[in-house]
CSV table of C-alpha atoms in Angstrom, one decimal:
chain,number,residue,atom,x,y,z
A,26,UNK,CA,0.0,0.0,0.0
A,27,UNK,CA,2.8,2.4,0.9
A,28,UNK,CA,4.8,1.4,-2.3
A,29,UNK,CA,1.7,2.1,-4.5
A,30,UNK,CA,1.2,5.5,-3.0
A,31,UNK,CA,4.9,6.4,-3.4
A,32,UNK,CA,4.8,5.2,-7.1
A,33,UNK,CA,1.8,7.4,-7.7
A,34,UNK,CA,3.4,10.3,-6.0
A,35,UNK,CA,6.5,10.0,-8.2
A,36,UNK,CA,4.4,9.7,-11.4
A,37,UNK,CA,2.3,12.8,-10.6
A,38,UNK,CA,2.7,15.8,-12.9
A,39,UNK,CA,4.6,18.7,-11.6
A,40,UNK,CA,2.9,22.0,-10.9
A,41,UNK,CA,3.3,24.3,-13.9
A,42,UNK,CA,5.7,27.2,-13.4
A,43,UNK,CA,4.0,30.5,-13.9
A,44,UNK,CA,5.7,32.5,-16.7
A,45,UNK,CA,6.8,36.0,-16.1
A,46,UNK,CA,4.2,38.7,-16.4
A,47,UNK,CA,4.4,40.6,-19.7
A,48,UNK,CA,5.6,44.3,-19.4
A,49,UNK,CA,4.4,47.1,-21.6
A,50,UNK,CA,7.1,48.5,-23.8
A,51,UNK,CA,7.4,52.2,-24.6
A,52,UNK,CA,5.9,52.1,-28.1
A,53,UNK,CA,3.2,49.5,-27.4
A,54,UNK,CA,-0.4,50.5,-27.5
A,55,UNK,CA,-2.5,50.3,-24.4
A,56,UNK,CA,-5.2,48.1,-26.0
A,57,UNK,CA,-2.6,45.6,-27.3
A,58,UNK,CA,-1.0,45.4,-23.9
A,59,UNK,CA,-4.4,44.7,-22.3
A,60,UNK,CA,-5.1,42.0,-24.8
A,61,UNK,CA,-1.7,40.4,-24.1
A,62,UNK,CA,-2.2,40.6,-20.4
A,63,UNK,CA,-5.7,39.0,-20.7
A,64,UNK,CA,-4.3,36.2,-22.9
A,65,UNK,CA,-1.5,35.7,-20.3
A,66,UNK,CA,-4.1,35.4,-17.4
A,67,UNK,CA,-6.3,33.0,-19.4
A,68,UNK,CA,-3.4,30.8,-20.4
A,69,UNK,CA,-2.0,30.7,-16.9
A,70,UNK,CA,-5.5,30.0,-15.3
A,71,UNK,CA,-6.1,27.2,-17.9
A,72,UNK,CA,-2.8,25.5,-17.2
A,73,UNK,CA,-3.4,25.8,-13.4
A,74,UNK,CA,-6.9,24.4,-13.7
A,75,UNK,CA,-5.7,21.5,-15.9
A,76,UNK,CA,-3.0,20.7,-13.3
A,77,UNK,CA,-5.6,20.8,-10.5
A,78,UNK,CA,-7.9,18.4,-12.3
A,79,UNK,CA,-5.1,16.0,-13.0
A,80,UNK,CA,-3.9,16.3,-9.3
A,81,UNK,CA,-7.5,15.6,-8.1
A,82,UNK,CA,-7.8,12.6,-10.4
A,83,UNK,CA,-4.5,11.2,-9.1
A,84,UNK,CA,-5.5,11.7,-5.5
A,85,UNK,CA,-8.8,9.9,-6.1
A,86,UNK,CA,-7.0,7.0,-7.7
A,87,UNK,CA,-4.6,6.8,-4.7
A,88,UNK,CA,-7.5,6.9,-2.3
A,89,UNK,CA,-9.4,4.2,-4.3
A,90,UNK,CA,-6.3,2.0,-4.2
A,91,UNK,CA,-5.9,2.6,-0.5
A,92,UNK,CA,-9.5,1.8,0.2
A,93,UNK,CA,-9.3,-1.4,-1.9
A,94,UNK,CA,-6.2,-2.5,-0.1
A,95,UNK,CA,-7.8,-1.8,3.3
A,96,UNK,CA,-11.0,-3.7,2.4
A,97,UNK,CA,-8.9,-6.7,1.3
A,98,UNK,CA,-6.9,-6.5,4.5
A,99,UNK,CA,-10.1,-6.4,6.6
A,100,UNK,CA,-11.6,-9.2,4.7
A,101,UNK,CA,-8.5,-11.4,5.2
A,102,UNK,CA,-8.6,-10.5,8.9
A,103,UNK,CA,-12.3,-11.4,9.2
A,104,UNK,CA,-11.7,-14.7,7.4
A,105,UNK,CA,-8.8,-15.5,9.7
A,106,UNK,CA,-10.9,-14.6,12.8
A,107,UNK,CA,-13.8,-16.7,11.6
A,108,UNK,CA,-11.5,-19.7,11.0
A,109,UNK,CA,-9.9,-19.3,14.4
A,110,UNK,CA,-13.4,-19.0,16.1
A,111,UNK,CA,-14.6,-22.2,14.3
A,112,UNK,CA,-11.4,-24.0,15.4
A,113,UNK,CA,-12.0,-22.8,19.0
A,114,UNK,CA,-15.6,-24.0,18.9
A,115,UNK,CA,-14.5,-27.4,17.6
A,116,UNK,CA,-11.8,-27.7,20.3
A,117,UNK,CA,-14.3,-26.7,23.0
A,118,UNK,CA,-16.9,-29.2,21.7
A,119,UNK,CA,-14.3,-32.0,21.8
A,120,UNK,CA,-13.2,-31.0,25.3
A,121,UNK,CA,-16.8,-30.9,26.5
A,122,UNK,CA,-17.4,-34.4,25.0
A,123,UNK,CA,-14.2,-35.7,26.7
A,124,UNK,CA,-15.3,-34.2,30.0
A,125,UNK,CA,-18.8,-35.7,29.7
A,126,UNK,CA,-17.4,-39.2,28.9
A,127,UNK,CA,-14.9,-38.9,31.8
A,128,UNK,CA,-17.7,-37.9,34.1
A,129,UNK,CA,-19.9,-40.7,33.1
A,130,UNK,CA,-17.1,-43.2,33.4
A,131,UNK,CA,-16.3,-41.8,36.9
A,132,UNK,CA,-19.9,-42.1,37.9
A,133,UNK,CA,-20.1,-45.7,36.7
A,134,UNK,CA,-16.9,-46.7,38.4
A,135,UNK,CA,-18.1,-45.0,41.6
A,136,UNK,CA,-21.4,-46.9,41.5
A,137,UNK,CA,-19.4,-50.1,41.0
A,138,UNK,CA,-17.1,-49.4,43.9
A,139,UNK,CA,-20.0,-48.5,46.1
A,140,UNK,CA,-21.6,-51.9,45.4
A,141,UNK,CA,-18.3,-53.6,46.1
A,142,UNK,CA,-17.9,-51.7,49.4
A,143,UNK,CA,-21.5,-52.6,50.4
A,144,UNK,CA,-20.7,-56.2,49.8
A,145,UNK,CA,-17.7,-56.0,52.2
A,146,UNK,CA,-19.9,-55.1,55.2
A,147,UNK,CA,-20.3,-57.9,57.7
A,148,UNK,CA,-23.7,-59.6,57.7
A,149,UNK,CA,-24.6,-61.8,60.6
A,150,UNK,CA,-26.2,-65.2,60.0
A,151,UNK,CA,-27.1,-68.3,62.0
A,152,UNK,CA,-23.7,-69.8,61.6
A,153,UNK,CA,-21.7,-66.7,62.6
A,154,UNK,CA,-23.2,-63.9,64.7
A,155,UNK,CA,-20.1,-61.9,65.5
A,156,UNK,CA,-17.5,-60.8,63.0
A,157,UNK,CA,-14.0,-62.2,63.3
A,158,UNK,CA,-11.0,-59.9,63.7
A,159,UNK,CA,-10.3,-60.1,60.0
A,160,UNK,CA,-13.9,-59.3,59.1
A,161,UNK,CA,-14.0,-56.4,61.6
A,162,UNK,CA,-10.8,-55.0,60.0
A,163,UNK,CA,-12.4,-55.3,56.6
A,164,UNK,CA,-15.5,-53.5,57.9
A,165,UNK,CA,-13.4,-50.6,59.2
A,166,UNK,CA,-11.5,-50.3,56.0
A,167,UNK,CA,-14.8,-50.4,54.0
A,168,UNK,CA,-16.2,-47.6,56.2
A,169,UNK,CA,-13.0,-45.6,55.7
A,170,UNK,CA,-13.1,-46.0,51.9
A,171,UNK,CA,-16.7,-44.9,51.8
A,172,UNK,CA,-15.9,-41.8,53.7
A,173,UNK,CA,-12.9,-41.2,51.4
A,174,UNK,CA,-15.2,-41.6,48.4
A,175,UNK,CA,-17.7,-39.1,49.7
A,176,UNK,CA,-14.8,-36.7,50.4
A,177,UNK,CA,-13.5,-37.1,46.8
A,178,UNK,CA,-16.9,-36.4,45.4
A,179,UNK,CA,-17.1,-33.2,47.5
A,180,UNK,CA,-13.7,-32.0,46.3
A,181,UNK,CA,-14.6,-32.9,42.7
A,182,UNK,CA,-17.7,-30.6,42.9
A,183,UNK,CA,-15.6,-27.8,44.2
A,184,UNK,CA,-13.0,-28.2,41.5
A,185,UNK,CA,-15.8,-28.2,38.8
A,186,UNK,CA,-17.2,-25.0,40.3
A,187,UNK,CA,-13.8,-23.3,40.2
A,188,UNK,CA,-13.3,-24.5,36.6
A,189,UNK,CA,-16.6,-23.0,35.6
A,190,UNK,CA,-15.6,-19.6,37.3
A,191,UNK,CA,-12.2,-19.7,35.5
A,192,UNK,CA,-13.9,-20.3,32.1
A,193,UNK,CA,-16.3,-17.4,32.7
A,194,UNK,CA,-13.4,-15.1,33.6
A,195,UNK,CA,-11.4,-16.3,30.6
A,196,UNK,CA,-14.4,-15.5,28.2
A,197,UNK,CA,-14.7,-12.0,29.8
A,198,UNK,CA,-11.0,-11.3,29.3
A,199,UNK,CA,-11.1,-12.4,25.7
A,200,UNK,CA,-14.1,-10.1,25.0
A,201,UNK,CA,-12.3,-7.2,26.6
A,202,UNK,CA,-9.1,-8.0,24.6
A,203,UNK,CA,-11.1,-8.0,21.3
A,204,UNK,CA,-12.7,-4.7,22.2
A,205,UNK,CA,-9.3,-3.1,23.0
A,206,UNK,CA,-7.9,-4.4,19.7
A,207,UNK,CA,-10.8,-2.9,17.8
A,208,UNK,CA,-10.4,0.4,19.6
A,209,UNK,CA,-6.7,0.5,18.8
A,210,UNK,CA,-7.4,-0.1,15.2
A,211,UNK,CA,-10.0,2.7,15.2
A,212,UNK,CA,-7.5,5.0,16.9
A,213,UNK,CA,-4.8,4.2,14.3
A,214,UNK,CA,-7.3,4.9,11.4
A,215,UNK,CA,-8.2,8.2,13.0
A,216,UNK,CA,-4.6,9.2,13.3
A,217,UNK,CA,-4.0,8.3,9.7
A,218,UNK,CA,-7.0,10.3,8.6
A,219,UNK,CA,-5.9,13.3,10.6
A,220,UNK,CA,-2.4,13.1,9.1
A,221,UNK,CA,-3.8,12.9,5.5
A,222,UNK,CA,-6.1,15.8,6.2
A,223,UNK,CA,-3.3,17.9,7.5
A,224,UNK,CA,-1.2,17.1,4.5
A,225,UNK,CA,-4.0,18.1,2.2
A,226,UNK,CA,-4.5,21.4,4.2
A,227,UNK,CA,-0.8,22.1,3.8
A,228,UNK,CA,-0.9,21.5,0.1
A,229,UNK,CA,-3.9,23.6,-0.4
A,230,UNK,CA,-2.4,26.4,1.7
A,231,UNK,CA,0.8,26.4,-0.3
A,232,UNK,CA,-1.2,26.4,-3.5
A,233,UNK,CA,-3.3,29.3,-2.4
A,234,UNK,CA,-0.3,31.3,-1.4
A,235,UNK,CA,1.3,30.6,-4.8
A,236,UNK,CA,-1.6,31.7,-6.9
A,237,UNK,CA,-2.6,34.7,-4.7
A,238,UNK,CA,-1.0,37.1,-7.1
A,239,UNK,CA,-2.2,35.5,-10.3
A,240,UNK,CA,-5.6,37.2,-10.7
A,241,UNK,CA,-8.2,38.9,-8.5
A,242,UNK,CA,-10.6,36.0,-8.5
A,243,UNK,CA,-7.9,33.5,-7.6
A,244,UNK,CA,-6.7,35.8,-4.9
A,245,UNK,CA,-10.1,36.1,-3.4
A,246,UNK,CA,-10.6,32.3,-3.4
A,247,UNK,CA,-7.1,31.8,-1.9
A,248,UNK,CA,-7.9,34.2,0.9
A,249,UNK,CA,-11.2,32.5,1.6
A,250,UNK,CA,-9.5,29.1,1.6
A,251,UNK,CA,-6.9,30.4,4.0
A,252,UNK,CA,-9.5,31.7,6.4
A,253,UNK,CA,-11.2,28.3,6.3
A,254,UNK,CA,-7.9,26.6,7.1
A,255,UNK,CA,-7.3,28.8,10.0
A,256,UNK,CA,-10.8,28.1,11.3
A,257,UNK,CA,-10.2,24.3,11.1
A,258,UNK,CA,-6.9,24.5,12.8
A,259,UNK,CA,-8.4,26.6,15.6
A,260,UNK,CA,-11.2,24.1,16.0
A,261,UNK,CA,-8.8,21.2,16.3
A,262,UNK,CA,-6.5,22.8,18.7
A,263,UNK,CA,-3.3,21.0,19.7
A,264,UNK,CA,-3.0,18.0,17.3
A,265,UNK,CA,-0.5,16.2,19.5
A,266,UNK,CA,-3.1,15.8,22.2
A,267,UNK,CA,-5.8,14.6,19.9
A,268,UNK,CA,-4.8,10.9,19.9
A,269,UNK,CA,-4.0,10.6,23.6
A,270,UNK,CA,-4.9,7.7,25.9
A,271,UNK,CA,-8.0,9.6,27.1
A,272,UNK,CA,-9.5,9.3,23.7
A,273,UNK,CA,-9.2,5.5,23.8
A,274,UNK,CA,-10.7,5.4,27.3
A,275,UNK,CA,-13.7,7.6,26.2
A,276,UNK,CA,-14.3,5.4,23.2
A,277,UNK,CA,-14.2,2.3,25.3
A,278,UNK,CA,-16.6,3.7,27.8
A,279,UNK,CA,-18.9,4.8,24.9
A,280,UNK,CA,-18.9,1.3,23.4
A,281,UNK,CA,-19.6,-0.3,26.9
A,282,UNK,CA,-22.6,2.0,27.4
A,283,UNK,CA,-23.9,1.1,24.0
A,284,UNK,CA,-23.6,-2.6,24.7
A,285,UNK,CA,-25.4,-2.3,28.0
A,286,UNK,CA,-28.2,-0.3,26.4
A,287,UNK,CA,-28.8,-2.9,23.7
A,288,UNK,CA,-32.3,-4.4,24.0
A,289,UNK,CA,-32.7,-7.9,25.4
A,290,UNK,CA,-34.1,-9.2,22.1
A,291,UNK,CA,-30.7,-8.7,20.5
A,292,UNK,CA,-29.0,-11.1,22.9
A,293,UNK,CA,-28.6,-14.7,21.8
A,294,UNK,CA,-31.3,-16.8,23.3
A,295,UNK,CA,-30.0,-19.6,25.6
A,296,UNK,CA,-31.0,-23.1,24.7
A,297,UNK,CA,-31.6,-25.8,27.4
A,298,UNK,CA,-29.2,-28.7,26.9
A,299,UNK,CA,-30.3,-32.3,26.6
A,300,UNK,CA,-29.6,-34.2,29.9
A,301,UNK,CA,-28.8,-37.9,29.4
A,302,UNK,CA,-30.1,-39.0,32.8
A,303,UNK,CA,-33.3,-40.6,34.1
A,304,UNK,CA,-35.9,-38.4,35.5
A,305,UNK,CA,-36.1,-38.4,39.3
A,306,UNK,CA,-39.3,-39.9,40.7
A,307,UNK,CA,-39.7,-39.9,44.5
A,308,UNK,CA,-42.7,-42.2,44.2
A,309,UNK,CA,-40.6,-45.1,42.9
A,310,UNK,CA,-37.8,-44.3,45.5
A,311,UNK,CA,-35.0,-43.5,43.1
A,312,UNK,CA,-31.6,-43.3,44.9
A,313,UNK,CA,-31.6,-39.6,45.8
A,314,UNK,CA,-27.9,-39.3,46.5
A,315,UNK,CA,-26.6,-40.9,43.3
A,316,UNK,CA,-29.2,-39.1,41.2
A,317,UNK,CA,-28.3,-35.7,42.7
A,318,UNK,CA,-24.6,-36.2,42.0
A,319,UNK,CA,-25.3,-37.3,38.4
A,320,UNK,CA,-27.5,-34.2,37.8
A,321,UNK,CA,-24.9,-31.8,39.1
A,322,UNK,CA,-22.2,-33.5,37.0
A,323,UNK,CA,-24.4,-33.1,33.9
A,324,UNK,CA,-25.2,-29.5,34.7
A,325,UNK,CA,-21.5,-28.7,35.2
A,326,UNK,CA,-20.5,-30.4,31.9
A,327,UNK,CA,-23.1,-28.5,29.9
A,328,UNK,CA,-22.1,-25.2,31.7
A,329,UNK,CA,-25.7,-24.5,32.8
A,330,UNK,CA,-26.1,-20.8,33.8
A,331,UNK,CA,-26.8,-20.3,37.6
A,332,UNK,CA,-30.1,-18.6,36.8
A,333,UNK,CA,-31.1,-21.6,34.6
A,334,UNK,CA,-30.1,-24.4,37.0
A,335,UNK,CA,-33.5,-24.5,38.7
A,336,UNK,CA,-35.3,-24.7,35.3
A,337,UNK,CA,-33.0,-27.6,34.2
A,338,UNK,CA,-33.7,-29.4,37.5
A,339,UNK,CA,-37.5,-29.0,37.1
A,340,UNK,CA,-37.4,-30.5,33.6
A,341,UNK,CA,-35.7,-33.6,35.1
A,342,UNK,CA,-38.3,-34.3,37.8
A,343,UNK,CA,-41.6,-36.2,37.8
A,344,UNK,CA,-44.2,-37.1,40.4
A,345,UNK,CA,-43.8,-35.8,44.0
A,346,UNK,CA,-40.4,-34.2,43.3
A,347,UNK,CA,-41.9,-32.0,40.6
A,348,UNK,CA,-44.8,-31.2,42.9
A,349,UNK,CA,-42.3,-30.1,45.5
A,350,UNK,CA,-40.8,-27.4,43.3
A,351,UNK,CA,-44.2,-26.3,42.0
A,352,UNK,CA,-45.4,-25.9,45.6
A,353,UNK,CA,-42.3,-23.8,46.4
A,354,UNK,CA,-42.9,-21.5,43.4
A,355,UNK,CA,-46.5,-21.0,44.5
A,356,UNK,CA,-45.4,-20.3,48.1
A,357,UNK,CA,-42.9,-17.7,46.9
A,358,UNK,CA,-45.5,-16.2,44.5
A,359,UNK,CA,-43.5,-16.7,41.3
A,360,UNK,CA,-43.2,-19.2,38.4
A,361,UNK,CA,-40.6,-21.9,37.8
A,362,UNK,CA,-38.9,-19.6,35.3
A,363,UNK,CA,-38.5,-16.8,37.9
A,364,UNK,CA,-37.9,-19.0,40.9
A,365,UNK,CA,-34.1,-18.2,40.8
A,366,UNK,CA,-35.0,-14.5,41.6
A,367,UNK,CA,-36.7,-15.6,44.9
A,368,UNK,CA,-34.2,-18.2,46.2
A,369,UNK,CA,-30.6,-18.9,45.6
A,370,UNK,CA,-29.3,-22.3,44.4
A,371,UNK,CA,-27.5,-22.9,47.7
A,372,UNK,CA,-30.7,-22.3,49.7
A,373,UNK,CA,-32.7,-24.5,47.4
A,374,UNK,CA,-30.0,-27.2,47.7
A,375,UNK,CA,-30.4,-27.3,51.5
A,376,UNK,CA,-34.2,-27.6,51.2
A,377,UNK,CA,-33.8,-30.3,48.6
A,378,UNK,CA,-31.5,-32.4,50.8
A,379,UNK,CA,-33.8,-31.9,53.8
A,380,UNK,CA,-36.8,-33.0,51.8
A,381,UNK,CA,-35.3,-36.0,50.0
A,382,UNK,CA,-32.8,-37.0,52.7
A,383,UNK,CA,-29.7,-36.5,50.5
A,384,UNK,CA,-26.5,-36.9,52.6
A,385,UNK,CA,-28.6,-37.1,55.8
A,386,UNK,CA,-27.5,-40.3,57.4
A,387,UNK,CA,-28.9,-39.3,60.8
A,388,UNK,CA,-32.4,-38.8,59.5
A,389,UNK,CA,-32.2,-42.1,57.6
A,390,UNK,CA,-31.1,-43.9,60.8
A,391,UNK,CA,-33.9,-42.3,62.9
A,392,UNK,CA,-36.5,-43.0,60.3
A,393,UNK,CA,-35.4,-46.7,60.2
A,394,UNK,CA,-35.4,-47.0,64.0
A,395,UNK,CA,-39.0,-45.7,64.3
A,396,UNK,CA,-40.2,-48.3,61.7
A,397,UNK,CA,-38.5,-51.5,62.7
A,398,UNK,CA,-40.3,-53.9,65.1
A,399,UNK,CA,-39.5,-57.4,66.2
A,400,UNK,CA,-41.6,-59.8,64.1
A,401,UNK,CA,-41.2,-57.9,60.8
A,402,UNK,CA,-38.1,-60.1,60.1
A,403,UNK,CA,-36.2,-62.8,61.9
A,404,UNK,CA,-34.9,-61.8,65.3
A,405,UNK,CA,-31.3,-62.4,64.3
A,406,UNK,CA,-31.6,-59.9,61.4
A,407,UNK,CA,-33.6,-57.6,63.6
A,408,UNK,CA,-30.8,-57.4,66.2
A,409,UNK,CA,-28.1,-57.0,63.4
A,410,UNK,CA,-30.1,-54.1,62.0
A,411,UNK,CA,-30.2,-52.5,65.4
A,412,UNK,CA,-26.4,-52.8,65.7
A,413,UNK,CA,-25.8,-51.3,62.2
A,414,UNK,CA,-28.1,-48.3,63.0
A,415,UNK,CA,-26.6,-47.6,66.4
A,416,UNK,CA,-23.1,-47.8,64.9
A,417,UNK,CA,-23.9,-44.9,62.6
A,418,UNK,CA,-21.6,-42.0,63.7
A,419,UNK,CA,-24.2,-39.4,62.5
A,420,UNK,CA,-27.0,-40.8,64.8
A,421,UNK,CA,-25.6,-39.2,68.0
A,422,UNK,CA,-28.4,-40.4,70.3
A,423,UNK,CA,-27.9,-41.0,74.1
A,424,UNK,CA,-28.0,-44.6,75.3
A,425,UNK,CA,-31.1,-43.9,77.4
A,426,UNK,CA,-33.2,-43.0,74.3
A,427,UNK,CA,-31.8,-46.0,72.3
A,428,UNK,CA,-32.6,-48.4,75.2
A,429,UNK,CA,-36.1,-47.1,75.5
A,430,UNK,CA,-36.8,-47.4,71.7
A,431,UNK,CA,-35.3,-50.9,71.7
A,432,UNK,CA,-37.7,-52.1,74.5
A,433,UNK,CA,-40.6,-50.3,73.0
A,434,UNK,CA,-40.2,-52.2,69.7
A,435,UNK,CA,-39.5,-55.6,71.2
A,436,UNK,CA,-42.3,-58.2,71.5
A,437,UNK,CA,-43.9,-58.8,74.9
A,438,UNK,CA,-42.1,-62.1,75.4
A,439,UNK,CA,-38.7,-60.6,74.7
A,440,UNK,CA,-39.4,-57.6,76.9
A,441,UNK,CA,-40.4,-59.8,79.8
A,442,UNK,CA,-37.4,-62.1,79.4
A,443,UNK,CA,-35.0,-59.1,79.3
A,444,UNK,CA,-36.3,-57.8,82.6
A,445,UNK,CA,-36.0,-54.2,83.7
A,446,UNK,CA,-34.4,-52.0,81.0
A,447,UNK,CA,-32.6,-49.9,83.6
A,448,UNK,CA,-30.3,-52.8,84.5
A,449,UNK,CA,-28.4,-52.5,81.2
A,450,UNK,CA,-25.6,-50.0,81.2
A,451,UNK,CA,-24.4,-50.4,77.6
A,452,UNK,CA,-25.9,-51.3,74.3
A,453,UNK,CA,-23.6,-54.2,73.7
A,454,UNK,CA,-24.7,-55.8,77.0
A,455,UNK,CA,-28.3,-55.4,76.0
A,456,UNK,CA,-27.8,-56.9,72.5
A,457,UNK,CA,-25.8,-59.8,73.9
A,458,UNK,CA,-28.5,-60.7,76.4
A,459,UNK,CA,-31.2,-60.5,73.7
A,460,UNK,CA,-29.2,-62.9,71.4
A,461,UNK,CA,-28.9,-65.4,74.3
A,462,UNK,CA,-32.6,-65.3,74.9
A,463,UNK,CA,-33.7,-65.7,71.3
A,464,UNK,CA,-31.5,-68.8,71.0
A,465,UNK,CA,-33.2,-70.7,73.8
A,466,UNK,CA,-36.6,-69.1,74.1
A,467,UNK,CA,-38.8,-69.4,71.0
A,468,UNK,CA,-41.4,-67.0,72.4
A,469,UNK,CA,-38.8,-64.4,73.0
A,470,UNK,CA,-37.5,-64.9,69.5
A,471,UNK,CA,-41.1,-64.4,68.2
A,472,UNK,CA,-40.4,-66.7,65.3
A,473,UNK,CA,-44.0,-68.0,65.1
A,474,UNK,CA,-45.5,-64.7,64.1
A,475,UNK,CA,-44.6,-62.1,61.3
A,476,UNK,CA,-46.0,-58.7,62.2
A,477,UNK,CA,-46.7,-56.5,59.1
A,478,UNK,CA,-47.3,-53.5,61.5
A,479,UNK,CA,-47.2,-52.8,65.2
A,480,UNK,CA,-49.8,-51.5,67.6
A,481,UNK,CA,-48.5,-49.6,70.5
A,482,UNK,CA,-48.7,-51.6,73.7
A,483,UNK,CA,-50.8,-50.4,76.6
A,484,UNK,CA,-49.2,-48.6,79.5
A,485,UNK,CA,-48.8,-50.3,82.9
A,486,UNK,CA,-46.9,-53.1,84.5
A,487,UNK,CA,-46.3,-56.1,82.2
A,488,UNK,CA,-47.3,-59.4,83.8
A,489,UNK,CA,-45.2,-62.6,83.3
A,490,UNK,CA,-48.3,-64.7,82.2
A,491,UNK,CA,-48.6,-62.7,78.9
A,492,UNK,CA,-45.1,-63.7,77.7
A,493,UNK,CA,-46.5,-65.2,74.5
A,494,UNK,CA,-48.1,-63.2,71.7
A,495,UNK,CA,-51.0,-65.1,70.1
A,496,UNK,CA,-52.5,-64.5,66.8
A,497,UNK,CA,-55.8,-62.7,66.7
A,498,UNK,CA,-57.4,-59.4,67.4
A,499,UNK,CA,-57.0,-57.1,70.4
A,500,UNK,CA,-60.1,-58.8,72.0
A,501,UNK,CA,-58.3,-62.2,71.9
A,502,UNK,CA,-55.3,-60.7,73.8
A,503,UNK,CA,-57.7,-59.4,76.5
A,504,UNK,CA,-59.4,-62.8,76.7
A,505,UNK,CA,-56.1,-64.6,77.1
A,506,UNK,CA,-54.9,-62.3,79.9
A,507,UNK,CA,-58.0,-63.1,81.9
């Protein structure tokens, strides 16, 4: 572009040199001298006009070549940017696919390890009631590995959240960098335009001063042009300060204000991703913990926006779980689409875990204790279940409460055989005594009756003669006691 401009400048015709003004000789007539002077003026004006036309044509050709070169450069830059953007999109798509596959493989392996760890737990049977030292050691290792697995899951979620934040910051920085590059290009073009304008003004000023003495019309035009030049220079002020850093900052602020004032319809509409998980149904008792972890992994892989996370969750629910979110939206006087404006994701996550008992081992254990009664299963399994529930570190119940619940859910024969509940100081002593009784006392073992439910026993002192529970209604029990 610079070489073309230089070549055109070298090939441009030189400004014609004004010939000397004719002088009237002594014997020349006045009329002839005036005709000669008029011919001189017309000839000089014609040559100067011809040169100005040629110079204007040459400048137009130079500007046209510069514009074509600039357009070609911008088109090449746009094509390069489009190719780079397409390549970046392909790389991000492949990375997202790899993350999704890795997440799914990790979830499957985690489920497999969880099943393996569950199989490592000791289960008492008729042949072996107490675990051996090796089995107890395996039980401790299994519990430790389960806790470690939950800890790794928690750390993984935190890492995914940090990765999402870093990606968002990286996108913002790239956008700001593109804006700054565009502003720098605009500033460079502005400086070039000002330089060209100043060069033209200097050329016009020199031309006006050169032809000021040619003729009265040209002198008047030159004077008018000089006044205009002075007015433009006075309006611009100090040219050295025109392309300062403050100009770039002002343009950047102006562009930011324009972007913020754009209507919402111009923004690209967000599309809900397709989740490859089963819908959560509380009625069929889907495993809430595993499903919750899978949903969060899917949402993180698809980079679901925070304000769209509740919408994505609602679309993956059916039955009672969906009714839970609908009731919450009605209570907060909003819709599902605007629920994120009334409650944050962290607050909703707490309510969800409380409602569906996700990561709430204490509530699971308490709920199990309140629903198990002797007679619903074999007494050996019933005692083993009690041991497993009490061993839960999240239960944190005093021994007095556990002892009272154990006696309240034992059959009458077992309660009478155990004697007073206050004579037992530890849970192990109470369970050991119960195991001894069910091995030699069939009535205490309650093996002849399977109770689908349990009716609370009447208050008062239990009599030894009602040690056996007979089948029949409550009237039969009253008759047998008499």
